[in-house]
Amino acid sequence: MSAVTSSSLSGLQAPPLPPRVSAAEAEHYYHGLPSKPRLIARTGAPWHPPSGPEAYLRCKELRIPGQHELLTQLWEDNLAIKVHDILNKNHVDWSSTDIVRIAHDDEPDGNLILWIGVWVRPPTRLSYEAGIEVARQCKRLLLDHGITDVDVELRESNIIQTVGPRLLRPTDIIDPTAILREPFTTTLGITICAEDTPWAEGTAGFFIAVPGVDKLFLVTARHVLFPRAENKHFERTSESQPRRNVLVLSEASFQEHLFRIKRDIQDQDIVIASQESRIAGVAGQDDAESQAIREDAEHEKKKADRRAQTLTNFLQELLGQWSTNKSRTLGHVIFSPEIVVGAGQYTQDIAVIEVDASKISPADFPGNFIDLGTKYTPVELTRKMLPNPNLNARNFNKFTWPGNRLLKLSGPIPQAEMRHPPMSDPDGEACIPVLKRGRTTDLTVGKATTFVSYTRNLYFSEPARRDGAAAVSKAWAVIPLDKESGPFAAKGDSGAVVVDGVGRIAGILTGGGGGANDACDVAYVTPIEFIMEAIHKFTPLADAYIKNALSA
């Protein structure tokens, strides 16, 4: 076969364009690809929708382009630049240009494609008419350069900054990874730290949003992210300012989490060995009891084997996608006033983090939820959150275990109710049962008292500490539910959101009073209304609201 040259093809007419892209073709042309992009326009053969009594959509997949000497020679030389010139001259808001091979998964080769991504910026979309004109011009360009075997396709495609993997969705308890994946999910209570101070870990509080701003923000306590020596006002209002990055888990905590998963996998090996021993013990015995033992052992062995495999896959996912600080970067601090006595004489101890879209897409964010986990059974937690059912039967704010374990946040607890609770503890004393999920003590239940506490904060400036009165602030006090429940909080739980049984927010945990160890006898909470008041003073967050809260 004779070589094809650019000059011999320069006068060729572009092949006829396929019929206009229908709604069905736009929706299903890329069926099977991960992001399911929408087709805008293309060159190439007509698309035939599935037909017949057993019609089904064939899945497509992306493949390596393979060897193409002419395209390889020209693409980075000047061909890509010329493609971009066409896009720019036609005012196409393009996001990417790729050379790929796209094939049905049941065919050997597929077609070589100049694949053009176009940004999706609702409510506008690139029209078919504009898209097909661009496709025609790009196809003409390819032919002018002697490239006859490459078609042009335009599809909707945004660029996602792949700094790290997205936070995971929580799963049902039937998933062996349900609890182990919790530190990597969008639920509240995940462990965070500043990249510069990984030895000081705390807890993520709750997410907020701003109307008309396609970003998500996370609130926590300032002292989780800033050392005591740096107690001064912080704002980041320009991209030229250095970022104060916030991580999901320090390196030490990440390694500790990996160890837990590895140990769980080893535990499954022990279970498998014990079940094999049970099976061996009834080998050759056909009586009813032996058969029941054999069936039960085989069932338990299969369960353990499935769990071990699922955990192994999850371990490999974490090792491959979460093992570096860069991949665990949640976002960066944009606002954190100094720790002082704030409005209402409550401790002002807050920091607001702008969450990287690569971690949580604002459009896909499911809302503020606390994963109740498996520390308590539904019965146990319900009884703890309703400590005196006889006296509290009339109270409408009673806890109900959510079927998916996710307790939704639903607005603030009114200050009047904090001071005059409608509920009582087993001794008949007025209180509000509250819970939180924190880095150190996990899910805990306590009682918010009707009296505020006063604390003298060591974070305040030296003159304020010397002055004494200037360093004293108020906080809502939370005490353990009972002697069996253990402390409500400990070191590392700072920043956690504290809520009642229906998800109404009391505030965030900013500290506690205790003895020689890290556990708190009394935990201190800054009320939510004062937190939001302080946040609203920062102009970019003046209209911020608690995401998905009923009060928003």
Coordinates of C-alpha atoms in Angstrom, one line a residue:
M1 CA 0.0 0.0 0.0
S2 CA 1.4 3.4 -1.0
A3 CA 2.1 6.0 1.7
V4 CA -0.4 8.7 2.1
T5 CA 1.0 12.2 2.1
S6 CA -0.4 15.5 3.3
S7 CA -0.3 17.0 -0.2
S8 CA -2.2 14.2 -1.7
L9 CA -5.0 14.6 0.7
S10 CA -5.1 18.4 1.1
G11 CA -7.7 18.7 -1.6
L12 CA -10.0 15.9 -0.2
Q13 CA -13.5 16.9 0.8
A14 CA -14.5 16.1 4.4
P15 CA -16.8 13.1 4.5
P16 CA -20.5 13.9 5.0
L17 CA -21.5 14.6 8.6
P18 CA -23.7 12.2 10.4
P19 CA -27.4 13.0 11.1
R20 CA -28.1 15.6 13.7
V21 CA -27.5 14.3 17.3
S22 CA -30.8 13.3 18.8
A23 CA -31.7 13.6 22.5
A24 CA -31.2 9.8 22.8
E25 CA -27.8 9.9 21.2
A26 CA -26.6 12.8 23.3
E27 CA -27.7 10.9 26.4
H28 CA -26.6 7.4 25.6
Y29 CA -23.7 7.7 23.0
Y30 CA -21.1 7.3 25.8
H31 CA -23.0 4.6 27.7
G32 CA -20.5 2.7 29.9
L33 CA -18.0 5.5 30.5
P34 CA -17.4 6.4 34.1
S35 CA -18.7 10.0 34.1
K36 CA -21.4 9.3 31.5
P37 CA -20.7 12.5 29.5
R38 CA -23.2 14.1 27.3
L39 CA -22.4 14.2 23.5
I40 CA -22.7 17.6 21.9
A41 CA -21.7 16.9 18.3
R42 CA -19.4 14.6 16.3
T43 CA -18.1 13.4 12.9
G44 CA -18.2 9.8 11.9
A45 CA -20.7 7.1 11.1
P46 CA -24.4 7.5 12.0
W47 CA -25.4 6.2 15.4
H48 CA -28.0 3.5 15.5
P49 CA -30.0 3.1 18.7
P50 CA -30.6 -0.4 19.9
S51 CA -33.7 -2.0 18.5
G52 CA -35.5 -5.3 18.5
P53 CA -37.1 -7.4 21.3
E54 CA -33.8 -7.8 23.2
A55 CA -32.4 -4.4 22.6
Y56 CA -29.8 -3.1 25.0
L57 CA -27.2 -0.4 25.1
R58 CA -23.7 -1.6 24.4
C59 CA -21.1 -0.3 26.8
K60 CA -18.2 1.8 25.6
E61 CA -14.8 2.1 27.1
L62 CA -11.7 4.3 26.6
R63 CA -8.5 2.7 25.3
I64 CA -4.9 3.6 24.5
P65 CA -4.7 5.3 21.1
G66 CA -2.0 3.0 19.9
Q67 CA 0.6 3.7 17.2
H68 CA -0.1 6.6 14.8
E69 CA 3.1 7.9 13.4
L70 CA 1.7 11.0 11.7
L71 CA -0.5 12.1 14.6
T72 CA 2.3 11.5 17.1
Q73 CA 4.6 13.7 15.0
L74 CA 2.1 16.6 14.6
W75 CA 0.0 16.7 17.7
E76 CA 2.5 18.3 20.1
D77 CA 4.3 20.1 17.2
N78 CA 1.5 22.4 16.2
L79 CA -1.7 20.4 15.5
A80 CA -3.0 20.8 19.0
I81 CA -2.4 24.5 18.9
K82 CA -4.4 24.8 15.7
V83 CA -7.2 22.8 17.2
H84 CA -7.2 25.2 20.2
D85 CA -7.2 28.2 17.7
I86 CA -10.4 26.8 16.1
L87 CA -12.1 26.4 19.5
N88 CA -11.1 29.9 20.6
K89 CA -12.2 31.5 17.4
N90 CA -15.5 29.8 17.7
H91 CA -15.8 31.0 21.3
V92 CA -16.0 27.5 22.7
D93 CA -15.5 27.3 26.5
W94 CA -13.5 24.2 26.2
S95 CA -12.0 22.2 29.1
S96 CA -9.8 19.6 27.4
T97 CA -8.6 18.1 24.2
D98 CA -7.6 14.4 24.1
I99 CA -6.6 11.8 21.7
V100 CA -8.2 8.6 22.7
R101 CA -9.6 5.4 21.2
I102 CA -13.2 4.7 22.1
A103 CA -14.6 1.3 21.5
H104 CA -17.5 -0.9 22.5
D105 CA -16.3 -3.3 25.1
D106 CA -17.1 -6.3 22.9
E107 CA -15.1 -5.1 19.9
P108 CA -11.3 -5.4 19.3
D109 CA -10.3 -1.9 18.1
G110 CA -12.7 1.0 18.2
N111 CA -12.3 4.5 16.7
L112 CA -9.5 7.0 17.1
I113 CA -11.0 10.2 18.4
L114 CA -10.0 13.8 18.8
W115 CA -12.0 14.2 22.0
I116 CA -12.9 17.8 23.0
G117 CA -14.3 18.5 26.4
V118 CA -16.6 21.5 26.9
W119 CA -17.2 23.1 30.2
V120 CA -20.7 22.8 31.6
R121 CA -21.7 26.2 33.1
P122 CA -25.5 26.1 33.7
P123 CA -27.8 27.4 32.5
T124 CA -25.9 27.8 29.2
R125 CA -24.7 24.8 27.1
L126 CA -22.9 24.7 23.8
S127 CA -25.5 24.1 21.1
Y128 CA -25.4 21.4 18.5
E129 CA -25.1 23.9 15.7
A130 CA -22.0 25.5 17.3
G131 CA -20.6 22.1 18.2
I132 CA -21.0 20.6 14.7
E133 CA -19.4 23.6 13.1
V134 CA -16.3 23.1 15.3
A135 CA -16.3 19.4 14.7
R136 CA -16.4 20.1 10.9
Q137 CA -13.5 22.6 11.1
C138 CA -11.4 20.2 13.2
K139 CA -12.0 17.3 10.9
R140 CA -11.0 19.6 7.9
L141 CA -7.8 20.4 9.8
L142 CA -7.0 16.8 10.3
L143 CA -7.6 16.0 6.6
D144 CA -5.4 18.9 5.6
H145 CA -2.6 17.3 7.6
G146 CA -3.1 13.9 6.0
I147 CA -4.9 12.4 9.0
T148 CA -7.9 10.5 7.6
D149 CA -8.6 7.9 10.3
V150 CA -9.4 10.2 13.3
D151 CA -12.9 11.5 14.0
V152 CA -13.9 14.5 16.1
E153 CA -16.3 14.4 19.1
L154 CA -17.3 17.1 21.5
R155 CA -18.8 16.2 24.8
E156 CA -19.6 18.1 28.1
S157 CA -16.8 17.7 30.5
N158 CA -15.6 19.8 33.4
I159 CA -12.1 19.6 34.8
I160 CA -11.9 18.3 38.4
Q161 CA -8.7 19.1 40.2
T162 CA -7.4 15.7 41.3
V163 CA -5.5 16.8 44.3
G164 CA -6.7 13.7 46.1
P165 CA -9.7 11.3 46.1
R166 CA -13.1 12.5 47.1
L167 CA -14.3 11.8 50.5
L168 CA -16.3 8.5 50.6
R169 CA -20.0 8.0 51.1
P170 CA -21.1 6.3 54.3
T171 CA -22.4 2.8 53.7
D172 CA -24.8 0.4 55.4
I173 CA -23.5 -1.8 58.3
I174 CA -23.7 -4.8 56.0
D175 CA -20.6 -3.4 54.3
P176 CA -17.5 -4.7 56.2
T177 CA -15.8 -1.3 55.7
A178 CA -18.8 0.7 57.1
I179 CA -17.1 1.7 60.3
L180 CA -13.5 1.7 59.1
R181 CA -14.3 4.1 56.3
E182 CA -15.9 6.7 58.6
P183 CA -12.7 8.8 58.9
F184 CA -12.8 9.3 55.1
T185 CA -16.5 10.1 54.7
T186 CA -18.4 13.4 54.6
T187 CA -20.1 12.6 57.9
L188 CA -19.3 14.9 60.9
G189 CA -16.7 13.9 63.4
I190 CA -13.8 13.2 61.1
T191 CA -10.3 13.7 62.4
I192 CA -8.5 16.8 61.1
C193 CA -5.2 18.7 61.7
A194 CA -3.2 21.5 60.2
E195 CA -0.5 20.3 57.8
D196 CA 2.0 22.4 59.7
T197 CA 1.0 20.9 63.1
P198 CA 0.2 17.3 62.6
W199 CA 0.7 16.4 66.2
A200 CA -2.3 18.5 67.2
E201 CA -5.4 16.7 65.9
G202 CA -9.0 17.7 66.5
T203 CA -12.5 17.1 65.1
A204 CA -14.4 18.6 62.1
G205 CA -17.5 20.4 63.3
F206 CA -20.2 21.1 60.7
F207 CA -20.5 22.4 57.1
I208 CA -21.8 25.7 56.0
A209 CA -22.6 27.3 52.7
V210 CA -23.1 30.8 51.2
P211 CA -26.0 31.5 48.8
G212 CA -24.9 31.8 45.3
V213 CA -21.3 30.6 46.0
D214 CA -20.4 27.2 44.7
K215 CA -18.2 26.3 47.6
L216 CA -18.5 24.4 50.8
F217 CA -17.0 25.5 54.2
L218 CA -16.2 23.5 57.4
V219 CA -16.3 25.0 60.9
T220 CA -14.1 23.7 63.7
A221 CA -12.3 25.2 66.8
R222 CA -9.4 27.5 66.1
H223 CA -7.0 25.8 68.5
V224 CA -7.2 22.6 66.5
L225 CA -5.4 24.3 63.6
F226 CA -3.3 27.1 65.2
P227 CA -0.8 26.8 68.0
R228 CA -1.2 28.9 71.1
A229 CA 1.7 31.2 70.1
E230 CA -0.1 32.3 66.9
N231 CA -3.3 33.6 68.6
K232 CA -3.9 36.5 66.1
H233 CA -6.6 37.2 63.6
F234 CA -6.3 35.2 60.3
E235 CA -8.0 35.9 57.0
R236 CA -7.2 34.6 53.5
T237 CA -8.9 36.8 51.0
S238 CA -6.5 36.4 48.0
E239 CA -5.0 33.5 46.1
S240 CA -1.6 35.1 46.4
Q241 CA -1.6 34.4 50.1
P242 CA -0.1 31.1 51.3
R243 CA -2.5 28.4 52.1
R244 CA -2.8 27.0 55.6
N245 CA -3.8 23.5 54.6
V246 CA -5.9 21.2 56.6
L247 CA -5.6 17.4 56.4
V248 CA -7.9 14.4 57.0
L249 CA -5.8 12.5 59.5
S250 CA -2.1 13.1 60.3
E251 CA 0.4 10.6 59.0
A252 CA 0.5 8.9 62.4
S253 CA -3.3 8.5 62.6
F254 CA -3.4 7.3 59.0
Q255 CA -0.9 4.5 59.8
E256 CA -2.8 3.7 62.9
H257 CA -6.0 3.3 60.8
L258 CA -4.2 1.0 58.4
F259 CA -3.1 -1.1 61.3
R260 CA -6.7 -1.5 62.4
I261 CA -7.7 -2.7 59.0
K262 CA -4.8 -5.2 58.8
R263 CA -5.6 -6.5 62.2
D264 CA -9.3 -7.0 61.1
I265 CA -8.1 -8.9 58.1
Q266 CA -6.0 -11.2 60.3
D267 CA -9.0 -11.7 62.6
Q268 CA -10.9 -13.1 59.6
D269 CA -8.1 -15.6 58.9
I270 CA -8.6 -16.8 62.5
V271 CA -12.3 -17.1 62.0
I272 CA -11.8 -19.0 58.7
A273 CA -9.3 -21.4 60.4
S274 CA -11.7 -22.0 63.3
Q275 CA -14.6 -22.8 60.9
E276 CA -12.5 -25.2 58.9
S277 CA -11.7 -26.9 62.2
R278 CA -15.4 -27.3 62.9
I279 CA -16.0 -28.7 59.4
A280 CA -13.1 -31.2 59.9
G281 CA -14.6 -32.2 63.2
V282 CA -17.8 -33.6 61.6
A283 CA -16.2 -35.0 58.5
G284 CA -17.8 -38.3 57.4
Q285 CA -20.7 -37.8 59.8
D286 CA -24.2 -37.6 58.1
D287 CA -26.5 -37.2 61.1
A288 CA -28.7 -34.1 61.3
E289 CA -26.6 -32.3 64.0
S290 CA -23.4 -32.8 62.1
Q291 CA -25.0 -31.6 58.9
A292 CA -26.2 -28.5 60.7
I293 CA -22.8 -27.8 62.1
R294 CA -21.2 -28.3 58.7
E295 CA -23.6 -25.9 57.0
D296 CA -23.3 -23.3 59.7
A297 CA -19.5 -23.5 59.6
E298 CA -19.4 -23.2 55.8
H299 CA -21.7 -20.1 56.0
E300 CA -19.5 -18.4 58.6
K301 CA -16.4 -19.3 56.7
K302 CA -17.8 -17.7 53.5
K303 CA -18.8 -14.6 55.5
A304 CA -15.3 -14.2 56.9
D305 CA -13.8 -14.8 53.5
R306 CA -15.9 -12.1 51.9
R307 CA -15.2 -9.7 54.7
A308 CA -11.4 -10.3 54.4
Q309 CA -11.5 -9.7 50.7
T310 CA -13.6 -6.5 51.0
L311 CA -11.2 -5.2 53.7
T312 CA -8.2 -6.1 51.6
N313 CA -9.6 -4.2 48.7
F314 CA -10.3 -1.2 50.9
L315 CA -6.8 -1.3 52.3
Q316 CA -5.4 -1.2 48.8
E317 CA -7.7 1.7 48.0
L318 CA -6.4 3.7 51.0
L319 CA -2.7 2.8 50.3
G320 CA -3.1 3.9 46.6
Q321 CA -5.2 7.0 47.0
W322 CA -4.8 8.4 50.6
S323 CA -1.2 7.8 51.6
T324 CA 0.2 11.3 51.1
N325 CA -0.5 14.6 52.7
K326 CA -1.4 16.0 49.3
S327 CA -4.1 13.3 48.8
R328 CA -5.5 13.9 52.4
T329 CA -5.7 17.7 52.0
L330 CA -9.3 18.6 52.9
G331 CA -8.9 22.3 52.2
H332 CA -7.4 25.5 53.7
V333 CA -8.3 28.0 56.4
I334 CA -9.9 31.2 55.2
F335 CA -11.0 32.8 58.4
S336 CA -10.1 32.4 62.1
P337 CA -10.3 35.3 64.5
E338 CA -8.1 35.3 67.6
I339 CA -9.4 33.4 70.6
V340 CA -11.0 36.0 72.8
V341 CA -14.1 36.6 75.0
G342 CA -16.7 37.1 72.2
A343 CA -20.3 38.0 72.0
G344 CA -22.4 37.1 75.0
Q345 CA -19.1 36.6 76.9
Y346 CA -18.7 33.2 75.3
T347 CA -15.3 31.9 74.1
Q348 CA -14.7 32.8 70.5
D349 CA -12.7 29.8 69.3
I350 CA -13.5 29.2 65.7
A351 CA -11.9 28.5 62.3
V352 CA -13.5 28.2 58.9
I353 CA -12.0 25.9 56.2
E354 CA -12.8 26.3 52.5
V355 CA -13.2 22.7 51.4
D356 CA -11.4 21.7 48.2
A357 CA -14.0 20.7 45.5
S358 CA -11.7 17.6 44.8
K359 CA -12.7 16.3 48.3
I360 CA -16.4 17.2 48.4
S361 CA -18.4 18.5 45.4
P362 CA -20.8 21.2 46.7
A363 CA -23.4 19.9 44.2
D364 CA -23.2 16.4 45.5
F365 CA -22.9 17.2 49.2
P366 CA -25.5 15.2 51.1
G367 CA -25.8 17.5 54.1
N368 CA -24.7 17.6 57.7
F369 CA -25.0 14.1 59.3
I370 CA -23.4 12.4 62.3
D371 CA -22.7 8.7 61.7
L372 CA -23.9 7.0 64.9
G373 CA -21.7 4.0 64.2
T374 CA -21.9 0.7 66.1
K375 CA -20.6 1.7 69.5
Y376 CA -24.2 1.5 70.8
T377 CA -27.1 -0.6 69.5
P378 CA -30.3 1.2 68.5
V379 CA -31.9 0.2 71.8
E380 CA -28.9 1.3 73.9
L381 CA -28.6 4.7 72.3
T382 CA -32.3 5.3 72.3
R383 CA -32.5 4.6 76.1
K384 CA -29.5 6.9 76.7
M385 CA -31.0 9.7 74.7
L386 CA -34.4 9.3 76.5
P387 CA -33.1 8.7 80.0
N388 CA -36.5 9.2 81.8
P389 CA -39.2 7.9 79.4
N390 CA -42.0 8.4 82.0
L391 CA -41.3 12.1 82.5
N392 CA -40.3 12.7 78.8
A393 CA -43.2 10.9 77.1
R394 CA -44.8 14.3 76.2
N395 CA -41.6 15.7 74.7
F396 CA -41.7 15.8 70.9
N397 CA -37.9 16.2 70.6
K398 CA -37.2 12.6 71.3
F399 CA -34.5 10.5 69.6
T400 CA -35.4 8.0 66.9
W401 CA -32.7 5.7 65.6
P402 CA -32.3 6.5 61.8
G403 CA -32.3 3.4 59.7
N404 CA -29.1 4.4 57.9
R405 CA -27.3 5.4 61.1
L406 CA -27.0 9.0 59.9
L407 CA -28.5 11.6 62.2
K408 CA -29.3 14.7 60.2
L409 CA -28.5 18.2 61.7
S410 CA -31.7 20.3 61.8
G411 CA -31.1 23.8 63.1
P412 CA -30.2 25.3 66.5
I413 CA -31.4 24.5 69.9
P414 CA -33.1 27.7 71.1
Q415 CA -31.3 29.5 73.9
A416 CA -34.5 29.6 75.9
E417 CA -34.7 25.8 75.7
M418 CA -31.1 25.4 76.7
R419 CA -31.8 27.3 79.9
H420 CA -35.2 25.7 80.5
P421 CA -35.2 22.2 79.1
P422 CA -38.5 20.3 78.7
M423 CA -36.7 17.0 79.4
S424 CA -35.4 15.4 82.6
D425 CA -32.8 12.9 83.7
P426 CA -33.7 9.7 85.7
D427 CA -33.5 11.9 88.9
G428 CA -36.1 14.3 87.5
E429 CA -33.6 17.1 86.9
A430 CA -34.1 19.2 83.8
C431 CA -31.5 18.6 81.1
I432 CA -31.0 18.1 77.4
P433 CA -29.5 14.8 76.5
V434 CA -26.8 15.5 73.8
L435 CA -24.4 13.6 71.7
K436 CA -21.3 14.2 69.7
R437 CA -18.8 12.2 67.6
G438 CA -15.2 13.1 68.2
R439 CA -11.7 12.0 67.3
T440 CA -10.8 10.5 70.6
T441 CA -13.9 9.3 72.4
D442 CA -16.0 8.5 69.3
L443 CA -19.8 8.7 69.9
T444 CA -20.6 9.8 73.4
V445 CA -23.8 10.9 75.2
G446 CA -24.0 13.5 77.9
K447 CA -26.3 16.0 79.6
A448 CA -26.3 19.7 78.9
T449 CA -26.8 21.5 82.1
T450 CA -29.0 24.6 82.6
F451 CA -26.2 26.7 84.0
V452 CA -23.4 28.1 81.9
S453 CA -19.8 27.5 83.1
Y454 CA -17.1 30.1 83.2
T455 CA -13.6 29.3 82.0
R456 CA -10.3 31.2 82.1
N457 CA -8.6 30.5 78.8
L458 CA -4.9 30.1 78.5
Y459 CA -5.1 31.0 74.8
F460 CA -5.9 34.6 75.6
S461 CA -3.1 37.2 75.3
E462 CA -0.7 37.6 78.2
P463 CA -2.1 41.0 79.3
A464 CA -5.6 39.5 79.3
R465 CA -4.4 36.6 81.5
R466 CA -2.8 39.0 83.9
D467 CA -6.0 41.0 84.0
G468 CA -7.9 38.0 85.0
A469 CA -11.4 39.2 84.3
A470 CA -10.6 39.8 80.6
A471 CA -9.7 36.1 80.2
V472 CA -12.9 34.7 81.7
S473 CA -15.6 33.5 79.3
K474 CA -18.8 31.5 79.4
A475 CA -19.6 28.1 77.9
W476 CA -22.5 25.6 78.0
A477 CA -21.5 22.7 80.2
V478 CA -22.0 19.1 79.3
I479 CA -21.4 16.3 81.8
P480 CA -21.4 12.5 81.4
L481 CA -24.8 10.9 81.1
D482 CA -24.0 8.5 84.0
K483 CA -21.1 6.7 85.6
E484 CA -21.1 3.9 83.1
S485 CA -21.0 6.2 80.1
G486 CA -17.5 7.6 80.6
P487 CA -16.4 11.1 79.8
F488 CA -18.3 13.1 77.2
A489 CA -15.1 14.4 75.7
A490 CA -11.3 14.1 75.8
K491 CA -8.3 15.7 74.2
G492 CA -8.7 15.5 70.5
D493 CA -12.5 16.0 70.5
S494 CA -12.3 19.8 70.2
G495 CA -14.2 21.2 67.3
A496 CA -16.9 18.5 67.3
V497 CA -20.5 19.5 66.9
V498 CA -22.8 18.8 69.8
V499 CA -26.5 18.1 69.1
D500 CA -29.6 16.8 70.7
G501 CA -31.7 13.8 69.9
V502 CA -33.3 15.3 66.8
G503 CA -30.1 16.8 65.4
R504 CA -30.5 20.4 66.6
I505 CA -27.2 22.0 67.2
A506 CA -26.1 23.1 70.7
G507 CA -22.7 24.3 69.5
I508 CA -19.1 23.1 69.1
L509 CA -16.9 21.6 71.7
T510 CA -14.1 24.0 72.6
G511 CA -12.6 22.4 75.7
G512 CA -13.2 20.7 79.0
G513 CA -12.1 20.6 82.6
G514 CA -10.3 17.5 83.9
G515 CA -7.5 16.1 85.9
A516 CA -4.2 14.4 85.1
N517 CA -5.3 12.5 82.1
D518 CA -6.8 13.7 78.8
A519 CA -10.5 13.0 79.7
C520 CA -12.9 15.8 80.6
D521 CA -15.1 15.8 83.7
V522 CA -17.0 18.7 82.2
A523 CA -17.0 19.5 78.5
Y524 CA -17.5 23.1 77.4
V525 CA -19.6 24.1 74.4
T526 CA -19.8 27.5 72.6
P527 CA -23.5 28.0 71.5
I528 CA -24.2 27.9 67.8
E529 CA -25.8 31.3 67.6
F530 CA -22.6 33.0 68.8
I531 CA -20.5 30.9 66.4
M532 CA -22.6 32.0 63.4
E533 CA -22.6 35.6 64.6
A534 CA -18.8 35.6 64.7
I535 CA -18.6 33.9 61.2
H536 CA -21.0 36.5 59.7
K537 CA -18.5 39.3 60.6
F538 CA -16.2 38.0 57.9
T539 CA -17.6 39.7 54.8
P540 CA -17.3 36.7 52.4
L541 CA -19.3 34.6 54.9
A542 CA -21.8 37.3 55.9
D543 CA -24.8 35.2 54.6
A544 CA -23.4 31.8 55.5
Y545 CA -25.9 29.2 56.8
I546 CA -25.7 25.7 58.1
K547 CA -25.9 23.5 55.1
N548 CA -29.1 21.5 54.9
A549 CA -30.3 22.6 58.3
L550 CA -34.0 23.2 58.5
S551 CA -33.4 26.7 59.6
A552 CA -31.4 27.6 56.5

